[in-house]
Structures are given as structure tokens and as C-alpha cells.
Amino acid sequence: MTTPMVKFDKVTKRYGSLTVLDSLDLEIAANEKVAIIGPSGSGKTTVLRMLMTLERINEGIIYVDGEPLTHMEKNGTLVPADQRHLRRVRGNIGMVFQHFNLFPHMSAIRNCMEAPVNVLGMPKAEARERAAELLDMVGLGDKVDQYPSQLSGGQQQRVAIARALAMRPKVMLFDEVTSALDPELVGEVLNVIRKLGSEHNLTMLMVTHQMGFAREFADRVCFFYGGKIAEEGAPDEIFSNPENERTRQFLSAVLEAN
Amino acid sequence: MFWDWGYTLEIMPTLLRASLITLQATVLGFLLAASLGLVLAILRMSQSRWVSLPTGAFVEFVRSTPVLIQIFFIFFVFPEFGIVLPAMVAGVIALGLHYGAYCSEVYRAGLENIPKGQWEASVALNLSPYVTFRDIIIPQAIPPVVPALGNYLVALFKETPLLSAIAVLELMQTAKILGSQSFRYVEPITIVGLFFLVFSLIAAALIRQVEAWLNRSLRNPGGAR
């Protein structure tokens, strides 16, 4: 069997006495597209945030491309990772946030150049060229010099996708990336994600409320409930024929709302 | 006559020279305060308690003791430990230190107002802490606090007469010397007062200009659309 791109090995996350994720085991193959669905408070966003090292884990180990992310090897045993190790392994991962989190004082293209220049040490001219290509790919070739405040939500989110891609990650995390958008702007962002999926070798993990998109795009759907994966499988199985009672309740509630 | 214009003209060149010392102490003191304040604010935000707690204690200590005592301490007590500083240097350090502590609180407010998402995006892009502060956090944190920093610039300026206590030949000390030589205090002290008034007003007007300019560029970075 090939090494999974991402592996959660009995990962537990607690906030005080509240257990948000309970001994999670999850393996994601290279190039696999996984959609994470579930009610709010089920721990689904925490999965992405732990993988991005925005949250510390309490127990277990996360591996990225076969290498421990949260831990590092020292004298033959695994000890919690230091900042240097975190930074090195985290370079494999990119993330797009619900609220874009663009840098408001930088133009679209500067947003996409900042990390390649300062982290990868890319010459400015090369970073600019690549950033322009990426912005072109997300359909914003004519907006490179605009500032975030001059762009619509959908445009800002597409800049954010280009900005994450500029770091050439192997794994891309999408955290409810269309939830903060007006309904008419959702499509343009999903189209960019579709394009990424078909044109790039990327492992993708997305937390989403867009059930139609999850069904069409994902290779696998994980339904989270109470800090665990209550049910997982191919999208058609989960959406047409859910076995778990919680999954059925959740899906019917979501469909009713739509 | 109560006011002697002849004497006024006579002491004017001396007072103008002294005003340069006052301005120099203000500018140097504020440069020190502005940079020290930023460093203190960042140290105080450190994840490590070993850094943040002593920094906080230092800031509180400096803010809670009179600047005159700090001036005396640096000028008269430091030599006991082998650190002998010229009066002007000691004065600038004391003013810079004191107002640095105040400025650090201003910076802290600016830093704490940066949305969490900016920090998280910086982590997600793998920016180092240094680059995060330099390129992402500080450029957003400082413009909104410029008016508050400007107030401290004016406050520091008005405290420079305290340096006369350690015989720095700034305006106040010069006026005192002139007065004691001629036994006429009305003209030198009045002129010094007017000087402070004029420069405070000019500084306040400049700060308002900078503030207005920042507001415009913050609300609409990149210009009109």
C-alpha cells in the first residue's frame, strides 16, 4: 500500500473538558478529494485547523506525506515538534479560509507574492510572474493590482486560493470557503476548485455545506458527529443511502433548509 | 515699562539657540520612545511568560514613577555603577524610556486589534514570525495609532523643561540663567512659554494632517475606484 498523503493517528483534541475530536483515525491518499460534512460543533473545522497547525493536538500524531507533522524523531522516539520542524512540514499544506483573510494593505498580486518571496526565497520577478499566472488561472488576470477592499467576496476568495497555490502545496485545505459569500458568488469559487481538481495533482480536504458540490466533486465524504467520523464512503452512498441515523437526520435537515 | 523690547531682542538669539536643543531632545527622545515602545509591545505579546511578564512589569514600573526621578536616576545614580552620561544623553534616554513605556501601550492596542485571521493566514503561508510582524502585522497596526502616538510626541515635548533640572541648556534652563543674570524674568519666561505654545500648535496640526491622510489611504488603499 502506498503512503497516505495525510494520516491522523488516534488524534484527540480537547478544549478544557470538552472533547472536540475523539481519537480520530483518518487516512487520505495522494490526490484524493475528501469532503467533510456534519453539524456545527462536530469538530470538522478543527480537523483542518490541526492539520494547518493552527490548533495543537492533545493526543495522537498527524502525518503528512509519511512524515510526522505534530512530532519529530529524536533519539529514536517521537517528541512534540519544535517550530522549525513545524515550519518545514507545514510547507506541504495550504489553506483557504471562510473569511478569506487576505492582507488588506497589499494588492492581489502582492498577496500572492509575499510568501514565495519571503519563505521560498523566490526572486521578486519570478514570484510576480507566477502570481500573475495563478491570478489568471482563477480568472482575475485583470485585477492583479486591485486591493482586497476593491474586490467582491468571490474575487477575494479566488485571490486567496491563488495565494495558497503560490506556495505549491501538496495538500489544500478549504474551510467553508463559500459560507461567507453571497449566493450568486458561490459558483465562481466552486468553479475554480473544480478546475484545480481536474488540472492539478492536489490532495484536497474541504469542510463544506455545499452538499451538491461535495457529491459531484469529492472522492469520499466523511460525516462528522460528536468529534468522530460517524459515517464515511463514496458520495453516492452517503447521499443516496446513508446507513447512520445521524447522517440521515443531518442530510434531511440540510435538504429541507435548501 | 513692564515689557522691555530691547532686552527681548537682545536675548532672542540665545533663546533660539536653546530652542534647537529643546527640539533636538524632543526628536531624539521620541525616536527612542517610538522604537522602544514597539519592541516592548511585541515582547509583551510573547507566548513565553518569561518574556511577557517581566516586560509588563517593567512598563508598569516606568509608567508609575515620575519622569523627573527617572532623569535624576540616570544622571546621578548611574555614575555610581560606572555609567557616566552627559546630561543631554541622560535626559534623552530618560524621556525616551518613559514615553516608550506609554507608547508600548498604544502599540499594544494597535497590535491587539489585528484580526486573528491575519495571524492565521500568516501561519498557513508559513511566514516566519519576523516576516509576519514586518510585512503583515505592523503595517496594519501602526497607522490607526498614529494620532495617539502624536499626542505623546506633544506631551514629551512639553516635558523637556524637566531637563533643566540636570542643567541641559534647553529653553527653560537658558531662560532661568538669563533671568538670574539680568534679574528680568518676564521676557525670557514669557518667550519660552510662547515658544512651547507655537510649536505644540504646529505639531498638533501636523498630526491632524497625517491622521487625515492615513484615514484616506486606509479606507481606500490603492486610491480611488
CSV table of C-alpha atoms in Angstrom, one decimal:
chain,number,residue,atom,x,y,z
A,1,MET,CA,0.0,0.0,0.0
A,2,THR,CA,1.3,3.5,-0.8
A,3,THR,CA,1.9,6.0,2.0
A,4,PRO,CA,-1.2,8.2,2.6
A,5,MET,CA,-0.7,11.9,2.0
A,6,VAL,CA,-2.3,12.7,5.3
A,7,LYS,CA,-2.8,10.5,8.2
A,8,PHE,CA,-4.5,11.2,11.5
A,9,ASP,CA,-3.4,8.5,14.0
A,10,LYS,CA,-5.7,8.5,17.1
A,11,VAL,CA,-5.8,12.3,17.3
A,12,THR,CA,-7.7,13.8,20.2
A,13,LYS,CA,-8.4,17.5,20.7
A,14,ARG,CA,-9.9,18.9,23.8
A,15,TYR,CA,-10.8,22.4,24.8
A,16,GLY,CA,-10.8,22.2,28.6
A,17,SER,CA,-13.2,19.4,29.5
A,18,LEU,CA,-14.8,19.4,26.0
A,19,THR,CA,-13.6,16.8,23.7
A,20,VAL,CA,-13.8,18.2,20.2
A,21,LEU,CA,-12.2,15.3,18.4
A,22,ASP,CA,-12.1,11.9,19.9
A,23,SER,CA,-9.3,9.6,18.8
A,24,LEU,CA,-9.7,10.3,15.2
A,25,ASP,CA,-8.2,7.9,12.6
A,26,LEU,CA,-8.3,9.2,9.1
A,27,GLU,CA,-6.1,8.4,6.0
A,28,ILE,CA,-6.2,10.4,2.9
A,29,ALA,CA,-4.5,9.2,-0.3
A,30,ALA,CA,-2.4,11.4,-2.6
A,31,ASN,CA,-4.7,13.3,-5.0
A,32,GLU,CA,-7.8,12.2,-3.1
A,33,LYS,CA,-10.6,14.8,-2.7
A,34,VAL,CA,-12.3,14.4,0.7
A,35,ALA,CA,-15.4,16.4,1.7
A,36,ILE,CA,-16.1,16.8,5.4
A,37,ILE,CA,-19.7,17.4,6.3
A,38,GLY,CA,-21.5,17.5,9.6
A,39,PRO,CA,-23.4,19.7,12.0
A,40,SER,CA,-21.7,22.6,13.6
A,41,GLY,CA,-19.7,21.7,16.6
A,42,SER,CA,-18.9,18.3,15.2
A,43,GLY,CA,-15.2,19.0,15.0
A,44,LYS,CA,-15.0,19.2,11.2
A,45,THR,CA,-13.2,22.6,11.0
A,46,THR,CA,-10.9,21.5,13.9
A,47,VAL,CA,-9.6,18.7,11.6
A,48,LEU,CA,-8.4,21.3,9.1
A,49,ARG,CA,-7.1,23.7,11.7
A,50,MET,CA,-5.0,20.9,13.4
A,51,LEU,CA,-3.6,19.9,10.0
A,52,MET,CA,-2.6,23.6,9.4
A,53,THR,CA,-1.0,23.6,12.9
A,54,LEU,CA,-3.4,26.4,13.9
A,55,GLU,CA,-4.5,24.2,16.8
A,56,ARG,CA,-2.4,22.0,19.0
A,57,ILE,CA,-3.5,18.4,19.4
A,58,ASN,CA,-3.7,16.8,22.8
A,59,GLU,CA,-3.1,13.2,21.8
A,60,GLY,CA,-2.1,11.2,18.7
A,61,ILE,CA,0.1,12.0,15.7
A,62,ILE,CA,-0.6,13.6,12.4
A,63,TYR,CA,1.5,12.5,9.4
A,64,VAL,CA,1.9,14.4,6.2
A,65,ASP,CA,3.4,12.6,3.2
A,66,GLY,CA,4.7,9.9,5.5
A,67,GLU,CA,6.4,12.3,7.9
A,68,PRO,CA,5.1,13.2,11.4
A,69,LEU,CA,3.9,16.8,11.4
A,70,THR,CA,3.0,17.3,15.1
A,71,HIS,CA,6.0,15.3,16.3
A,72,MET,CA,9.6,14.8,15.3
A,73,GLU,CA,12.0,11.9,15.7
A,74,LYS,CA,14.6,12.4,18.4
A,75,ASN,CA,16.9,9.6,19.7
A,76,GLY,CA,14.5,7.0,18.1
A,77,THR,CA,11.4,8.3,19.8
A,78,LEU,CA,8.7,10.8,18.7
A,79,VAL,CA,8.7,14.0,20.7
A,80,PRO,CA,6.4,17.1,20.1
A,81,ALA,CA,7.7,19.1,17.1
A,82,ASP,CA,9.6,22.3,17.6
A,83,GLN,CA,8.8,25.4,15.5
A,84,ARG,CA,11.5,24.6,12.9
A,85,HIS,CA,10.1,21.2,12.3
A,86,LEU,CA,6.5,22.5,12.1
A,87,ARG,CA,7.5,25.1,9.6
A,88,ARG,CA,9.3,22.6,7.4
A,89,VAL,CA,6.5,20.0,7.2
A,90,ARG,CA,3.7,22.6,7.2
A,91,GLY,CA,5.2,23.9,3.9
A,92,ASN,CA,3.3,21.0,2.2
A,93,ILE,CA,0.0,22.4,3.2
A,94,GLY,CA,-2.1,25.3,2.0
A,95,MET,CA,-5.3,26.6,3.4
A,96,VAL,CA,-8.2,28.8,2.2
A,97,PHE,CA,-10.3,30.3,5.0
A,98,GLN,CA,-14.0,31.1,5.3
A,99,HIS,CA,-13.3,34.8,5.6
A,100,PHE,CA,-10.5,34.9,3.0
A,101,ASN,CA,-8.0,36.6,5.4
A,102,LEU,CA,-6.3,38.4,2.6
A,103,PHE,CA,-3.8,41.0,3.6
A,104,PRO,CA,-5.8,44.3,3.2
A,105,HIS,CA,-2.8,46.5,2.7
A,106,MET,CA,-1.5,44.6,-0.2
A,107,SER,CA,-2.7,44.3,-3.8
A,108,ALA,CA,-3.9,41.0,-5.1
A,109,ILE,CA,-0.6,40.2,-6.7
A,110,ARG,CA,1.4,41.3,-3.6
A,111,ASN,CA,-0.8,39.0,-1.6
A,112,CYS,CA,0.3,36.1,-3.8
A,113,MET,CA,4.0,37.1,-3.8
A,114,GLU,CA,4.5,37.7,-0.1
A,115,ALA,CA,5.1,34.0,0.9
A,116,PRO,CA,7.0,32.8,-2.2
A,117,VAL,CA,9.5,35.7,-1.9
A,118,ASN,CA,9.9,35.5,1.9
A,119,VAL,CA,9.5,31.8,2.6
A,120,LEU,CA,10.7,30.1,-0.6
A,121,GLY,CA,13.3,32.8,-1.4
A,122,MET,CA,12.0,33.2,-4.9
A,123,PRO,CA,13.3,36.3,-6.8
A,124,LYS,CA,10.7,39.0,-7.0
A,125,ALA,CA,10.4,39.0,-10.8
A,126,GLU,CA,9.8,35.3,-10.8
A,127,ALA,CA,7.3,35.4,-7.9
A,128,ARG,CA,5.4,38.2,-9.8
A,129,GLU,CA,5.2,36.2,-13.0
A,130,ARG,CA,3.9,33.1,-11.2
A,131,ALA,CA,1.5,35.2,-9.1
A,132,ALA,CA,0.1,36.7,-12.3
A,133,GLU,CA,-0.3,33.3,-13.9
A,134,LEU,CA,-2.2,32.0,-10.8
A,135,LEU,CA,-4.4,35.0,-10.7
A,136,ASP,CA,-5.1,34.5,-14.4
A,137,MET,CA,-6.0,30.9,-13.7
A,138,VAL,CA,-8.6,31.9,-11.1
A,139,GLY,CA,-10.0,34.4,-13.6
A,140,LEU,CA,-8.6,37.6,-12.1
A,141,GLY,CA,-5.9,38.4,-14.6
A,142,ASP,CA,-7.3,41.9,-14.9
A,143,LYS,CA,-7.4,42.5,-11.2
A,144,VAL,CA,-3.8,42.0,-10.2
A,145,ASP,CA,-3.3,45.5,-8.9
A,146,GLN,CA,-6.6,45.8,-7.1
A,147,TYR,CA,-6.7,45.8,-3.3
A,148,PRO,CA,-9.0,43.4,-1.4
A,149,SER,CA,-11.4,46.2,-0.5
A,150,GLN,CA,-11.9,46.8,-4.2
A,151,LEU,CA,-12.9,43.2,-4.9
A,152,SER,CA,-16.1,41.3,-4.3
A,153,GLY,CA,-16.2,38.4,-1.9
A,154,GLY,CA,-16.0,35.8,-4.6
A,155,GLN,CA,-13.0,37.6,-6.2
A,156,GLN,CA,-11.3,37.9,-2.8
A,157,GLN,CA,-11.7,34.2,-2.2
A,158,ARG,CA,-10.2,33.4,-5.6
A,159,VAL,CA,-7.2,35.6,-4.7
A,160,ALA,CA,-6.9,33.6,-1.5
A,161,ILE,CA,-6.9,30.4,-3.5
A,162,ALA,CA,-4.2,31.7,-5.8
A,163,ARG,CA,-2.2,32.9,-2.8
A,164,ALA,CA,-2.3,29.4,-1.2
A,165,LEU,CA,-1.3,27.8,-4.5
A,166,ALA,CA,1.7,30.1,-5.0
A,167,MET,CA,3.4,28.0,-2.2
A,168,ARG,CA,3.0,24.8,-4.3
A,169,PRO,CA,1.4,22.8,-1.5
A,170,LYS,CA,0.7,19.1,-1.9
A,171,VAL,CA,-2.4,19.4,0.3
A,172,MET,CA,-5.0,22.1,0.0
A,173,LEU,CA,-7.5,22.7,2.8
A,174,PHE,CA,-10.8,24.5,2.2
A,175,ASP,CA,-12.6,25.6,5.3
A,176,GLU,CA,-16.2,26.5,4.4
A,177,VAL,CA,-14.8,28.7,1.6
A,178,THR,CA,-18.2,29.7,0.2
A,179,SER,CA,-20.1,30.2,3.5
A,180,ALA,CA,-19.3,33.9,3.8
A,181,LEU,CA,-20.3,34.6,0.2
A,182,ASP,CA,-23.5,36.0,-1.3
A,183,PRO,CA,-25.3,33.1,-3.1
A,184,GLU,CA,-24.6,34.4,-6.6
A,185,LEU,CA,-20.8,34.4,-5.9
A,186,VAL,CA,-20.6,30.8,-4.8
A,187,GLY,CA,-20.4,29.4,-8.3
A,188,GLU,CA,-17.3,31.3,-9.4
A,189,VAL,CA,-15.3,30.0,-6.4
A,190,LEU,CA,-16.5,26.4,-6.8
A,191,ASN,CA,-15.6,26.5,-10.5
A,192,VAL,CA,-12.0,27.4,-9.5
A,193,ILE,CA,-11.9,24.5,-7.1
A,194,ARG,CA,-13.3,22.2,-9.8
A,195,LYS,CA,-10.6,23.4,-12.2
A,196,LEU,CA,-7.9,22.8,-9.5
A,197,GLY,CA,-9.2,19.3,-9.0
A,198,SER,CA,-9.0,18.4,-12.7
A,199,GLU,CA,-5.8,20.2,-13.7
A,200,HIS,CA,-3.6,19.8,-10.7
A,201,ASN,CA,-2.2,16.9,-8.6
A,202,LEU,CA,-3.5,18.1,-5.3
A,203,THR,CA,-4.9,16.4,-2.3
A,204,MET,CA,-7.9,18.3,-1.2
A,205,LEU,CA,-9.7,18.4,2.1
A,206,MET,CA,-12.8,20.5,2.3
A,207,VAL,CA,-15.3,21.3,5.0
A,208,THR,CA,-18.4,22.4,3.2
A,209,HIS,CA,-22.1,22.9,3.4
A,210,GLN,CA,-22.5,22.7,-0.4
A,211,MET,CA,-23.9,19.2,-0.5
A,212,GLY,CA,-24.3,19.2,-4.3
A,213,PHE,CA,-20.7,20.2,-4.8
A,214,ALA,CA,-19.5,17.6,-2.3
A,215,ARG,CA,-21.4,14.9,-4.1
A,216,GLU,CA,-20.2,15.9,-7.5
A,217,PHE,CA,-16.6,16.7,-6.6
A,218,ALA,CA,-15.4,14.5,-3.8
A,219,ASP,CA,-14.0,11.0,-4.0
A,220,ARG,CA,-15.0,10.4,-0.4
A,221,VAL,CA,-17.4,12.1,2.1
A,222,CYS,CA,-16.8,11.9,5.8
A,223,PHE,CA,-19.8,12.7,8.0
A,224,PHE,CA,-18.6,14.0,11.4
A,225,TYR,CA,-20.8,13.8,14.5
A,226,GLY,CA,-19.7,14.4,18.1
A,227,GLY,CA,-16.0,14.5,17.4
A,228,LYS,CA,-16.0,11.3,15.4
A,229,ILE,CA,-16.5,10.1,11.9
A,230,ALA,CA,-20.0,8.7,12.2
A,231,GLU,CA,-20.0,7.5,8.6
A,232,GLU,CA,-17.8,7.7,5.5
A,233,GLY,CA,-17.9,6.5,2.0
A,234,ALA,CA,-18.4,7.3,-1.7
A,235,PRO,CA,-20.6,10.4,-2.1
A,236,ASP,CA,-23.3,8.4,-3.8
A,237,GLU,CA,-23.6,6.0,-0.9
A,238,ILE,CA,-23.6,8.7,1.7
A,239,PHE,CA,-26.1,11.0,0.0
A,240,SER,CA,-28.4,8.3,-1.5
A,241,ASN,CA,-28.2,5.6,1.0
A,242,PRO,CA,-26.9,6.8,4.4
A,243,GLU,CA,-26.7,4.0,6.9
A,244,ASN,CA,-26.2,6.1,10.0
A,245,GLU,CA,-29.3,7.6,11.6
A,246,ARG,CA,-27.4,10.8,12.4
A,247,THR,CA,-26.3,11.2,8.8
A,248,ARG,CA,-29.9,10.7,7.6
A,249,GLN,CA,-31.2,13.4,10.1
A,250,PHE,CA,-28.4,15.8,9.1
A,251,LEU,CA,-29.0,15.4,5.4
A,252,SER,CA,-32.7,15.7,5.5
A,253,ALA,CA,-32.3,18.9,7.7
A,254,VAL,CA,-29.9,20.4,5.2
A,255,LEU,CA,-32.1,19.5,2.2
A,256,GLU,CA,-35.1,20.9,3.9
A,257,ALA,CA,-33.3,24.2,4.5
A,258,ASN,CA,-32.4,24.4,0.8
B,1,MET,CA,7.6,99.9,31.0
B,2,PHE,CA,6.7,96.4,32.2
B,3,TRP,CA,7.9,94.7,28.9
B,4,ASP,CA,11.4,95.6,27.7
B,5,TRP,CA,11.6,95.2,23.9
B,6,GLY,CA,15.2,96.0,23.8
B,7,TYR,CA,16.0,93.2,26.2
B,8,THR,CA,13.7,90.9,24.3
B,9,LEU,CA,15.7,91.4,21.1
B,10,GLU,CA,18.9,91.0,23.0
B,11,ILE,CA,18.1,87.6,24.4
B,12,MET,CA,16.3,86.3,21.3
B,13,PRO,CA,19.4,84.7,19.6
B,14,THR,CA,20.3,82.9,22.8
B,15,LEU,CA,16.8,81.6,23.3
B,16,LEU,CA,16.6,80.5,19.6
B,17,ARG,CA,19.8,78.5,20.0
B,18,ALA,CA,18.4,76.9,23.1
B,19,SER,CA,15.2,76.1,21.3
B,20,LEU,CA,17.2,73.9,19.0
B,21,ILE,CA,18.4,71.9,22.0
B,22,THR,CA,14.8,71.5,23.1
B,23,LEU,CA,13.7,70.4,19.6
B,24,GLN,CA,16.7,68.0,19.4
B,25,ALA,CA,15.8,66.5,22.8
B,26,THR,CA,12.2,66.1,21.7
B,27,VAL,CA,13.0,64.4,18.3
B,28,LEU,CA,15.7,62.1,19.7
B,29,GLY,CA,13.6,61.3,22.8
B,30,PHE,CA,10.6,60.5,20.7
B,31,LEU,CA,12.5,58.4,18.2
B,32,LEU,CA,13.8,56.3,21.1
B,33,ALA,CA,10.3,56.2,22.7
B,34,ALA,CA,8.6,55.2,19.4
B,35,SER,CA,11.1,52.3,18.6
B,36,LEU,CA,11.5,51.2,22.2
B,37,GLY,CA,7.7,51.2,22.6
B,38,LEU,CA,7.2,48.9,19.6
B,39,VAL,CA,9.8,46.5,20.9
B,40,LEU,CA,8.2,46.5,24.4
B,41,ALA,CA,4.7,45.9,22.9
B,42,ILE,CA,5.9,42.9,20.9
B,43,LEU,CA,7.8,41.4,23.8
B,44,ARG,CA,4.8,41.8,26.0
B,45,MET,CA,2.7,39.8,23.5
B,46,SER,CA,5.2,36.9,23.6
B,47,GLN,CA,3.9,33.4,24.2
B,48,SER,CA,6.5,32.9,26.8
B,49,ARG,CA,5.7,34.2,30.3
B,50,TRP,CA,9.4,34.6,31.0
B,51,VAL,CA,9.4,37.4,28.4
B,52,SER,CA,5.9,38.9,28.7
B,53,LEU,CA,5.6,39.2,32.5
B,54,PRO,CA,9.0,41.0,33.1
B,55,THR,CA,8.2,43.3,30.1
B,56,GLY,CA,4.8,44.1,31.6
B,57,ALA,CA,6.3,44.7,35.0
B,58,PHE,CA,9.0,47.0,33.5
B,59,VAL,CA,6.4,49.0,31.6
B,60,GLU,CA,4.2,49.4,34.7
B,61,PHE,CA,7.1,50.4,36.8
B,62,VAL,CA,8.3,53.1,34.3
B,63,ARG,CA,4.8,54.4,33.9
B,64,SER,CA,4.1,54.6,37.6
B,65,THR,CA,7.2,56.6,38.6
B,66,PRO,CA,7.7,60.3,37.8
B,67,VAL,CA,9.9,61.1,34.8
B,68,LEU,CA,11.9,63.5,36.9
B,69,ILE,CA,13.0,60.7,39.2
B,70,GLN,CA,14.0,58.7,36.2
B,71,ILE,CA,16.0,61.6,34.9
B,72,PHE,CA,17.8,62.0,38.2
B,73,PHE,CA,18.3,58.3,38.5
B,74,ILE,CA,20.0,58.0,35.1
B,75,PHE,CA,22.1,61.2,35.6
B,76,PHE,CA,23.0,60.9,39.2
B,77,VAL,CA,22.8,57.2,40.2
B,78,PHE,CA,24.1,55.5,37.1
B,79,PRO,CA,27.6,57.0,37.6
B,80,GLU,CA,27.7,55.0,40.9
B,81,PHE,CA,27.7,51.9,38.7
B,82,GLY,CA,30.3,53.4,36.4
B,83,ILE,CA,27.9,54.7,33.8
B,84,VAL,CA,28.6,58.4,33.3
B,85,LEU,CA,26.4,60.0,30.7
B,86,PRO,CA,26.4,63.6,29.5
B,87,ALA,CA,23.3,65.5,30.8
B,88,MET,CA,21.7,65.7,27.3
B,89,VAL,CA,22.2,61.9,26.7
B,90,ALA,CA,20.8,61.0,30.1
B,91,GLY,CA,17.8,63.3,29.6
B,92,VAL,CA,17.0,61.9,26.1
B,93,ILE,CA,17.3,58.3,27.5
B,94,ALA,CA,15.0,59.1,30.4
B,95,LEU,CA,12.4,60.8,28.2
B,96,GLY,CA,12.6,58.0,25.6
B,97,LEU,CA,12.3,55.3,28.3
B,98,HIS,CA,9.4,57.0,30.0
B,99,TYR,CA,7.4,57.7,26.9
B,100,GLY,CA,8.5,54.4,25.4
B,101,ALA,CA,6.5,52.7,28.1
B,102,TYR,CA,3.5,54.8,27.3
B,103,CYS,CA,3.9,54.2,23.5
B,104,SER,CA,4.1,50.5,24.1
B,105,GLU,CA,0.6,50.5,25.4
B,106,VAL,CA,-0.6,52.4,22.3
B,107,TYR,CA,1.2,49.9,20.1
B,108,ARG,CA,-0.3,47.1,22.1
B,109,ALA,CA,-3.8,48.3,21.4
B,110,GLY,CA,-3.0,48.5,17.7
B,111,LEU,CA,-1.5,45.0,17.6
B,112,GLU,CA,-4.4,43.5,19.5
B,113,ASN,CA,-6.8,45.0,17.0
B,114,ILE,CA,-5.4,42.9,14.2
B,115,PRO,CA,-7.9,40.2,13.3
B,116,LYS,CA,-7.0,36.7,14.3
B,117,GLY,CA,-7.4,35.7,10.6
B,118,GLN,CA,-4.3,37.8,9.7
B,119,TRP,CA,-2.1,35.8,12.0
B,120,GLU,CA,-3.7,32.5,10.8
B,121,ALA,CA,-3.2,33.3,7.2
B,122,SER,CA,0.5,34.1,8.0
B,123,VAL,CA,0.9,30.7,9.6
B,124,ALA,CA,-0.9,29.0,6.7
B,125,LEU,CA,1.6,30.7,4.3
B,126,ASN,CA,4.4,29.6,6.6
B,127,LEU,CA,5.7,33.1,7.1
B,128,SER,CA,8.3,33.4,9.9
B,129,PRO,CA,7.3,35.4,13.0
B,130,TYR,CA,9.7,38.1,11.9
B,131,VAL,CA,8.2,38.5,8.4
B,132,THR,CA,4.7,38.2,9.9
B,133,PHE,CA,5.4,41.2,12.1
B,134,ARG,CA,7.3,43.2,9.5
B,135,ASP,CA,5.0,42.7,6.5
B,136,ILE,CA,1.6,41.8,7.8
B,137,ILE,CA,1.0,42.9,11.4
B,138,ILE,CA,3.0,46.2,11.9
B,139,PRO,CA,1.9,47.9,8.6
B,140,GLN,CA,-1.7,47.3,9.7
B,141,ALA,CA,-1.2,48.0,13.4
B,142,ILE,CA,0.6,51.3,13.3
B,143,PRO,CA,-1.5,53.7,11.1
B,144,PRO,CA,-4.6,53.6,13.4
B,145,VAL,CA,-2.4,54.5,16.4
B,146,VAL,CA,-0.5,57.4,14.8
B,147,PRO,CA,-2.8,60.0,16.4
B,148,ALA,CA,-2.3,58.5,19.9
B,149,LEU,CA,1.5,58.4,19.3
B,150,GLY,CA,1.3,62.0,18.1
B,151,ASN,CA,-0.2,63.0,21.4
B,152,TYR,CA,2.7,61.5,23.2
B,153,LEU,CA,5.1,63.4,21.0
B,154,VAL,CA,3.5,66.7,22.1
B,155,ALA,CA,3.4,65.5,25.7
B,156,LEU,CA,7.1,64.6,25.6
B,157,PHE,CA,7.9,68.0,24.0
B,158,LYS,CA,6.2,69.8,26.9
B,159,GLU,CA,8.2,67.7,29.4
B,160,THR,CA,11.6,68.7,28.1
B,161,PRO,CA,11.9,71.6,30.6
B,162,LEU,CA,12.4,68.9,33.2
B,163,LEU,CA,15.9,68.5,31.6
B,164,SER,CA,16.7,71.9,33.1
B,165,ALA,CA,16.9,70.0,36.4
B,166,ILE,CA,20.1,68.3,35.3
B,167,ALA,CA,21.4,71.5,33.7
B,168,VAL,CA,20.8,70.7,30.0
B,169,LEU,CA,20.9,74.1,28.2
B,170,GLU,CA,17.5,73.7,26.7
B,171,LEU,CA,14.9,76.6,26.7
B,172,MET,CA,13.9,76.6,30.3
B,173,GLN,CA,17.4,76.3,31.7
B,174,THR,CA,18.5,79.1,29.4
B,175,ALA,CA,15.6,81.3,30.4
B,176,LYS,CA,16.4,80.8,34.1
B,177,ILE,CA,20.1,81.7,33.5
B,178,LEU,CA,19.1,84.8,31.5
B,179,GLY,CA,16.7,85.8,34.3
B,180,SER,CA,19.3,85.3,37.0
B,181,GLN,CA,21.8,87.4,35.1
B,182,SER,CA,19.6,90.4,34.4
B,183,PHE,CA,17.0,90.0,37.2
B,184,ARG,CA,14.4,90.2,34.5
B,185,TYR,CA,12.3,87.0,34.3
B,186,VAL,CA,9.2,88.4,32.5
B,187,GLU,CA,10.7,88.4,29.0
B,188,PRO,CA,12.6,85.1,28.9
B,189,ILE,CA,9.9,83.0,30.7
B,190,THR,CA,7.1,84.5,28.6
B,191,ILE,CA,9.0,83.9,25.3
B,192,VAL,CA,9.7,80.3,26.3
B,193,GLY,CA,6.0,79.8,27.1
B,194,LEU,CA,5.1,81.3,23.7
B,195,PHE,CA,7.6,79.1,22.0
B,196,PHE,CA,6.1,76.0,23.5
B,197,LEU,CA,2.6,77.2,22.6
B,198,VAL,CA,3.5,77.8,18.9
B,199,PHE,CA,5.4,74.5,18.5
B,200,SER,CA,2.6,72.5,20.2
B,201,LEU,CA,0.0,74.0,17.8
B,202,ILE,CA,2.2,73.3,14.8
B,203,ALA,CA,2.8,69.7,15.9
B,204,ALA,CA,-0.9,69.2,16.6
B,205,ALA,CA,-1.8,70.5,13.1
B,206,LEU,CA,0.8,68.2,11.5
B,207,ILE,CA,-0.5,65.2,13.4
B,208,ARG,CA,-4.1,66.0,12.2
B,209,GLN,CA,-2.8,66.2,8.6
B,210,VAL,CA,-1.0,62.8,8.9
B,211,GLU,CA,-4.2,61.3,10.5
B,212,ALA,CA,-6.4,62.6,7.7
B,213,TRP,CA,-4.0,61.2,5.1
B,214,LEU,CA,-3.9,57.8,6.9
B,215,ASN,CA,-7.6,57.7,7.1
B,216,ARG,CA,-8.0,58.3,3.4
B,217,SER,CA,-5.4,55.7,2.5
B,218,LEU,CA,-6.7,53.1,5.0
B,219,ARG,CA,-10.3,53.4,3.9
B,220,ASN,CA,-9.2,53.1,0.3
B,221,PRO,CA,-5.8,51.6,-0.2
B,222,GLY,CA,-4.6,51.9,-3.8
B,223,GLY,CA,-6.5,55.0,-4.5
B,224,ALA,CA,-9.9,55.9,-5.9
B,225,ARG,CA,-12.1,53.5,-7.8
